[in-house]
Amino acid sequence: NLRTQFSELQRVSSELEGVWRMQVIRENASKRDVWKRKVEQVTEEVYSIKVSLDKYGSREQRRLIEKQEREELFARADTGRKAKHEMDEEAQLMGSVQRSKRALDEIFETGTHILTNMAGSRERLKRAHRKVLDVINSVGLGETLLKLIERRQRMDIWLVYGGMVVVLLVVVILLWFVWS
């Protein structure tokens, strides 16, 4: 608002100078000097107003900056409280992580024990399979029956591995829900 009024004042002052220069040609020397002094006085006053306006603007800008700095300081105090709250939450999270780690270790040990038992069962099943094949060969069962048994064995293997994958997915999903 003040800036627009000041620019209007500068425009009028410039027009006044233009009019004065036209009057110089028409007027006598004494009136020229009077008009020259008046126009110079108006120009100096416009310049003085410009300097005052600039000072006022810089003071207002400084006040705004100080206000913003005060608001930032108050915001930092709130940030400190928020940081403390976040640290408390982080400590609770770390406790939860430690409990989850212990649970995972227990699950891992249980899985290791199960796999060890399964490896022992595998060896027993291999021995039983060899014995069955020896008995079948001695009894003289047909080749088609042997292929049928082998196909059934492959399906059993797929079922075992599929079951392992399903159990693994269930454990991963449970852990994901516990952590989130």
PDB file of C-alpha atoms in Angstrom:
ATOM      1  CA  ASN A   1       0.000   0.000   0.000  1.00  0.00           C
ATOM      2  CA  LEU A   2       2.698   2.490   1.025  1.00  0.00           C
ATOM      3  CA  ARG A   3       4.916   1.333  -1.828  1.00  0.00           C
ATOM      4  CA  THR A   4       2.215   1.974  -4.408  1.00  0.00           C
ATOM      5  CA  GLN A   5       1.496   5.417  -2.998  1.00  0.00           C
ATOM      6  CA  PHE A   6       5.208   6.197  -2.994  1.00  0.00           C
ATOM      7  CA  SER A   7       5.593   5.083  -6.612  1.00  0.00           C
ATOM      8  CA  GLU A   8       2.638   7.332  -7.476  1.00  0.00           C
ATOM      9  CA  LEU A   9       4.432  10.213  -5.672  1.00  0.00           C
ATOM     10  CA  GLN A  10       7.614   9.536  -7.665  1.00  0.00           C
ATOM     11  CA  ARG A  11       5.608   9.549 -10.898  1.00  0.00           C
ATOM     12  CA  VAL A  12       4.032  12.910 -10.006  1.00  0.00           C
ATOM     13  CA  SER A  13       7.469  14.310  -9.080  1.00  0.00           C
ATOM     14  CA  SER A  14       8.858  13.212 -12.460  1.00  0.00           C
ATOM     15  CA  GLU A  15       5.928  14.856 -14.233  1.00  0.00           C
ATOM     16  CA  LEU A  16       6.558  18.029 -12.200  1.00  0.00           C
ATOM     17  CA  GLU A  17      10.150  18.083 -13.403  1.00  0.00           C
ATOM     18  CA  GLY A  18       8.963  17.657 -16.988  1.00  0.00           C
ATOM     19  CA  VAL A  19       6.501  20.526 -16.609  1.00  0.00           C
ATOM     20  CA  TRP A  20       9.188  22.709 -15.009  1.00  0.00           C
ATOM     21  CA  ARG A  21      11.534  22.095 -17.937  1.00  0.00           C
ATOM     22  CA  MET A  22       8.753  23.232 -20.300  1.00  0.00           C
ATOM     23  CA  GLN A  23       8.146  26.314 -18.155  1.00  0.00           C
ATOM     24  CA  VAL A  24      11.842  27.240 -18.291  1.00  0.00           C
ATOM     25  CA  ILE A  25      11.430  28.114 -21.934  1.00  0.00           C
ATOM     26  CA  ARG A  26       8.406  30.364 -21.361  1.00  0.00           C
ATOM     27  CA  GLU A  27       9.168  32.071 -18.036  1.00  0.00           C
ATOM     28  CA  ASN A  28      11.664  34.829 -17.218  1.00  0.00           C
ATOM     29  CA  ALA A  29      14.874  34.172 -15.236  1.00  0.00           C
ATOM     30  CA  SER A  30      13.576  35.058 -11.744  1.00  0.00           C
ATOM     31  CA  LYS A  31      10.543  32.786 -12.012  1.00  0.00           C
ATOM     32  CA  ARG A  32      12.740  30.037 -13.455  1.00  0.00           C
ATOM     33  CA  ASP A  33      14.947  30.125 -10.374  1.00  0.00           C
ATOM     34  CA  VAL A  34      11.915  30.000  -8.045  1.00  0.00           C
ATOM     35  CA  TRP A  35      10.441  27.050  -9.943  1.00  0.00           C
ATOM     36  CA  LYS A  36      13.812  25.350 -10.069  1.00  0.00           C
ATOM     37  CA  ARG A  37      14.184  25.627  -6.248  1.00  0.00           C
ATOM     38  CA  LYS A  38      10.612  24.402  -5.683  1.00  0.00           C
ATOM     39  CA  VAL A  39      11.074  21.406  -7.986  1.00  0.00           C
ATOM     40  CA  GLU A  40      14.422  20.607  -6.351  1.00  0.00           C
ATOM     41  CA  GLN A  41      12.777  20.882  -2.944  1.00  0.00           C
ATOM     42  CA  VAL A  42       9.999  18.462  -4.004  1.00  0.00           C
ATOM     43  CA  THR A  43      12.624  16.065  -5.412  1.00  0.00           C
ATOM     44  CA  GLU A  44      14.594  16.206  -2.151  1.00  0.00           C
ATOM     45  CA  GLU A  45      11.429  15.590  -0.134  1.00  0.00           C
ATOM     46  CA  VAL A  46      10.567  12.588  -2.324  1.00  0.00           C
ATOM     47  CA  TYR A  47      14.085  11.256  -1.755  1.00  0.00           C
ATOM     48  CA  SER A  48      13.729  11.869   2.004  1.00  0.00           C
ATOM     49  CA  ILE A  49      10.403  10.031   2.015  1.00  0.00           C
ATOM     50  CA  LYS A  50      12.026   7.159   0.099  1.00  0.00           C
ATOM     51  CA  VAL A  51      14.812   6.878   2.694  1.00  0.00           C
ATOM     52  CA  SER A  52      12.257   6.967   5.530  1.00  0.00           C
ATOM     53  CA  LEU A  53      10.133   4.350   3.800  1.00  0.00           C
ATOM     54  CA  ASP A  54      13.191   2.107   3.316  1.00  0.00           C
ATOM     55  CA  LYS A  55      14.098   2.469   7.011  1.00  0.00           C
ATOM     56  CA  TYR A  56      10.535   1.672   8.009  1.00  0.00           C
ATOM     57  CA  GLY A  57      10.531  -1.374   5.722  1.00  0.00           C
ATOM     58  CA  SER A  58      13.811  -2.666   7.133  1.00  0.00           C
ATOM     59  CA  ARG A  59      12.528  -2.195  10.721  1.00  0.00           C
ATOM     60  CA  GLU A  60       9.354  -4.099   9.894  1.00  0.00           C
ATOM     61  CA  GLN A  61      11.353  -6.832   8.220  1.00  0.00           C
ATOM     62  CA  ARG A  62      13.617  -7.071  11.286  1.00  0.00           C
ATOM     63  CA  ARG A  63      10.534  -7.329  13.523  1.00  0.00           C
ATOM     64  CA  LEU A  64       9.140 -10.121  11.361  1.00  0.00           C
ATOM     65  CA  ILE A  65      12.463 -11.985  11.489  1.00  0.00           C
ATOM     66  CA  GLU A  66      12.603 -11.604  15.278  1.00  0.00           C
ATOM     67  CA  LYS A  67       9.040 -12.903  15.545  1.00  0.00           C
ATOM     68  CA  GLN A  68       9.906 -15.907  13.389  1.00  0.00           C
ATOM     69  CA  GLU A  69      13.010 -16.582  15.494  1.00  0.00           C
ATOM     70  CA  ARG A  70      10.916 -16.470  18.684  1.00  0.00           C
ATOM     71  CA  GLU A  71       8.435 -18.900  17.180  1.00  0.00           C
ATOM     72  CA  GLU A  72      11.295 -21.198  16.148  1.00  0.00           C
ATOM     73  CA  LEU A  73      12.696 -21.127  19.696  1.00  0.00           C
ATOM     74  CA  PHE A  74       9.329 -22.059  21.129  1.00  0.00           C
ATOM     75  CA  ALA A  75       9.025 -24.793  18.511  1.00  0.00           C
ATOM     76  CA  ARG A  76      12.451 -26.137  19.568  1.00  0.00           C
ATOM     77  CA  ALA A  77      11.201 -26.470  23.137  1.00  0.00           C
ATOM     78  CA  ASP A  78       8.318 -28.559  21.818  1.00  0.00           C
ATOM     79  CA  THR A  79      10.816 -30.510  19.732  1.00  0.00           C
ATOM     80  CA  GLY A  80      12.789 -31.355  22.894  1.00  0.00           C
ATOM     81  CA  ARG A  81       9.685 -32.814  24.511  1.00  0.00           C
ATOM     82  CA  LYS A  82       8.910 -34.712  21.343  1.00  0.00           C
ATOM     83  CA  ALA A  83      12.485 -36.035  21.197  1.00  0.00           C
ATOM     84  CA  LYS A  84      12.218 -37.304  24.799  1.00  0.00           C
ATOM     85  CA  HIS A  85       8.934 -38.990  23.954  1.00  0.00           C
ATOM     86  CA  GLU A  86      10.512 -40.535  20.842  1.00  0.00           C
ATOM     87  CA  MET A  87      13.463 -41.809  22.912  1.00  0.00           C
ATOM     88  CA  ASP A  88      11.038 -43.435  25.363  1.00  0.00           C
ATOM     89  CA  GLU A  89       9.247 -45.074  22.469  1.00  0.00           C
ATOM     90  CA  GLU A  90      12.620 -46.179  21.063  1.00  0.00           C
ATOM     91  CA  ALA A  91      13.548 -47.770  24.408  1.00  0.00           C
ATOM     92  CA  GLN A  92      10.246 -49.647  24.460  1.00  0.00           C
ATOM     93  CA  LEU A  93      10.874 -50.744  20.891  1.00  0.00           C
ATOM     94  CA  MET A  94      14.357 -52.001  21.791  1.00  0.00           C
ATOM     95  CA  GLY A  95      12.855 -54.066  24.646  1.00  0.00           C
ATOM     96  CA  SER A  96      10.358 -55.517  22.222  1.00  0.00           C
ATOM     97  CA  VAL A  97      13.155 -56.298  19.758  1.00  0.00           C
ATOM     98  CA  GLN A  98      15.114 -58.120  22.495  1.00  0.00           C
ATOM     99  CA  ARG A  99      12.061 -60.211  23.412  1.00  0.00           C
ATOM    100  CA  SER A 100      11.460 -60.985  19.742  1.00  0.00           C
ATOM    101  CA  LYS A 101      15.110 -61.976  19.329  1.00  0.00           C
ATOM    102  CA  ARG A 102      14.832 -64.422  22.240  1.00  0.00           C
ATOM    103  CA  ALA A 103      11.634 -65.875  20.737  1.00  0.00           C
ATOM    104  CA  LEU A 104      13.376 -66.257  17.350  1.00  0.00           C
ATOM    105  CA  ASP A 105      16.316 -68.013  18.996  1.00  0.00           C
ATOM    106  CA  GLU A 106      13.924 -70.455  20.650  1.00  0.00           C
ATOM    107  CA  ILE A 107      12.116 -71.042  17.348  1.00  0.00           C
ATOM    108  CA  PHE A 108      15.445 -71.576  15.597  1.00  0.00           C
ATOM    109  CA  GLU A 109      16.545 -74.143  18.186  1.00  0.00           C
ATOM    110  CA  THR A 110      13.213 -75.935  17.893  1.00  0.00           C
ATOM    111  CA  GLY A 111      13.523 -75.960  14.088  1.00  0.00           C
ATOM    112  CA  THR A 112      17.086 -77.277  14.323  1.00  0.00           C
ATOM    113  CA  HIS A 113      15.925 -80.072  16.638  1.00  0.00           C
ATOM    114  CA  ILE A 114      13.060 -80.944  14.254  1.00  0.00           C
ATOM    115  CA  LEU A 115      15.407 -81.016  11.235  1.00  0.00           C
ATOM    116  CA  THR A 116      17.830 -83.269  13.142  1.00  0.00           C
ATOM    117  CA  ASN A 117      14.987 -85.660  13.950  1.00  0.00           C
ATOM    118  CA  MET A 118      13.826 -85.550  10.330  1.00  0.00           C
ATOM    119  CA  ALA A 119      17.344 -86.371   9.108  1.00  0.00           C
ATOM    120  CA  GLY A 120      17.376 -89.404  11.424  1.00  0.00           C
ATOM    121  CA  SER A 121      13.946 -90.422  10.153  1.00  0.00           C
ATOM    122  CA  ARG A 122      15.199 -90.036   6.587  1.00  0.00           C
ATOM    123  CA  GLU A 123      18.042 -92.433   7.204  1.00  0.00           C
ATOM    124  CA  ARG A 124      15.665 -94.957   8.756  1.00  0.00           C
ATOM    125  CA  LEU A 125      13.274 -94.567   5.811  1.00  0.00           C
ATOM    126  CA  LYS A 126      16.139 -95.087   3.333  1.00  0.00           C
ATOM    127  CA  ARG A 127      17.115 -98.298   5.068  1.00  0.00           C
ATOM    128  CA  ALA A 128      13.491 -99.463   5.125  1.00  0.00           C
ATOM    129  CA  HIS A 129      13.166 -98.542   1.431  1.00  0.00           C
ATOM    130  CA  ARG A 130      16.211-100.602   0.539  1.00  0.00           C
ATOM    131  CA  LYS A 131      14.849-103.533   2.494  1.00  0.00           C
ATOM    132  CA  VAL A 132      11.442-103.240   0.796  1.00  0.00           C
ATOM    133  CA  LEU A 133      13.117-103.110  -2.616  1.00  0.00           C
ATOM    134  CA  ASP A 134      15.171-106.177  -1.741  1.00  0.00           C
ATOM    135  CA  VAL A 135      12.021-107.984  -0.625  1.00  0.00           C
ATOM    136  CA  ILE A 136      10.120-106.900  -3.740  1.00  0.00           C
ATOM    137  CA  ASN A 137      12.951-108.008  -5.981  1.00  0.00           C
ATOM    138  CA  SER A 138      13.125-111.326  -4.195  1.00  0.00           C
ATOM    139  CA  VAL A 139       9.345-111.776  -4.440  1.00  0.00           C
ATOM    140  CA  GLY A 140       9.431-110.697  -8.072  1.00  0.00           C
ATOM    141  CA  LEU A 141       6.921-107.867  -8.189  1.00  0.00           C
ATOM    142  CA  GLY A 142       6.606-106.075 -11.500  1.00  0.00           C
ATOM    143  CA  GLU A 143       8.361-103.038 -12.837  1.00  0.00           C
ATOM    144  CA  THR A 144       5.109-101.004 -12.943  1.00  0.00           C
ATOM    145  CA  LEU A 145       4.586-101.477  -9.227  1.00  0.00           C
ATOM    146  CA  LEU A 146       8.098-100.189  -8.583  1.00  0.00           C
ATOM    147  CA  LYS A 147       7.424 -97.108 -10.737  1.00  0.00           C
ATOM    148  CA  LEU A 148       4.169 -96.525  -8.871  1.00  0.00           C
ATOM    149  CA  ILE A 149       6.009 -96.676  -5.541  1.00  0.00           C
ATOM    150  CA  GLU A 150       8.710 -94.271  -6.769  1.00  0.00           C
ATOM    151  CA  ARG A 151       6.059 -91.829  -8.026  1.00  0.00           C
ATOM    152  CA  ARG A 152       4.342 -91.982  -4.637  1.00  0.00           C
ATOM    153  CA  GLN A 153       7.700 -91.325  -2.966  1.00  0.00           C
ATOM    154  CA  ARG A 154       8.257 -88.218  -5.115  1.00  0.00           C
ATOM    155  CA  MET A 155       4.791 -86.929  -4.196  1.00  0.00           C
ATOM    156  CA  ASP A 156       5.593 -87.471  -0.519  1.00  0.00           C
ATOM    157  CA  ILE A 157       8.779 -85.439  -0.921  1.00  0.00           C
ATOM    158  CA  TRP A 158       6.802 -82.605  -2.524  1.00  0.00           C
ATOM    159  CA  LEU A 159       4.299 -82.734   0.326  1.00  0.00           C
ATOM    160  CA  VAL A 160       7.091 -82.557   2.919  1.00  0.00           C
ATOM    161  CA  TYR A 161       8.787 -79.589   1.246  1.00  0.00           C
ATOM    162  CA  GLY A 162       5.436 -77.872   0.659  1.00  0.00           C
ATOM    163  CA  GLY A 163       4.597 -78.302   4.333  1.00  0.00           C
ATOM    164  CA  MET A 164       7.964 -76.787   5.265  1.00  0.00           C
ATOM    165  CA  VAL A 165       7.294 -73.777   3.037  1.00  0.00           C
ATOM    166  CA  VAL A 166       3.800 -73.295   4.506  1.00  0.00           C
ATOM    167  CA  VAL A 167       5.165 -73.486   8.086  1.00  0.00           C
ATOM    168  CA  LEU A 168       7.922 -71.022   7.159  1.00  0.00           C
ATOM    169  CA  LEU A 169       5.369 -68.591   5.661  1.00  0.00           C
ATOM    170  CA  VAL A 170       3.178 -68.846   8.780  1.00  0.00           C
ATOM    171  CA  VAL A 171       6.193 -68.094  11.004  1.00  0.00           C
ATOM    172  CA  VAL A 172       7.209 -65.113   8.816  1.00  0.00           C
ATOM    173  CA  ILE A 173       3.641 -63.723   8.822  1.00  0.00           C
ATOM    174  CA  LEU A 174       3.392 -64.109  12.600  1.00  0.00           C
ATOM    175  CA  LEU A 175       6.720 -62.335  13.080  1.00  0.00           C
ATOM    176  CA  TRP A 176       5.629 -59.579  10.732  1.00  0.00           C
ATOM    177  CA  PHE A 177       2.433 -59.008  12.754  1.00  0.00           C
ATOM    178  CA  VAL A 178       4.396 -59.033  16.018  1.00  0.00           C
ATOM    179  CA  TRP A 179       6.874 -56.440  14.755  1.00  0.00           C
ATOM    180  CA  SER A 180       4.357 -54.124  13.151  1.00  0.00           C
TER     181      SER A 180
END
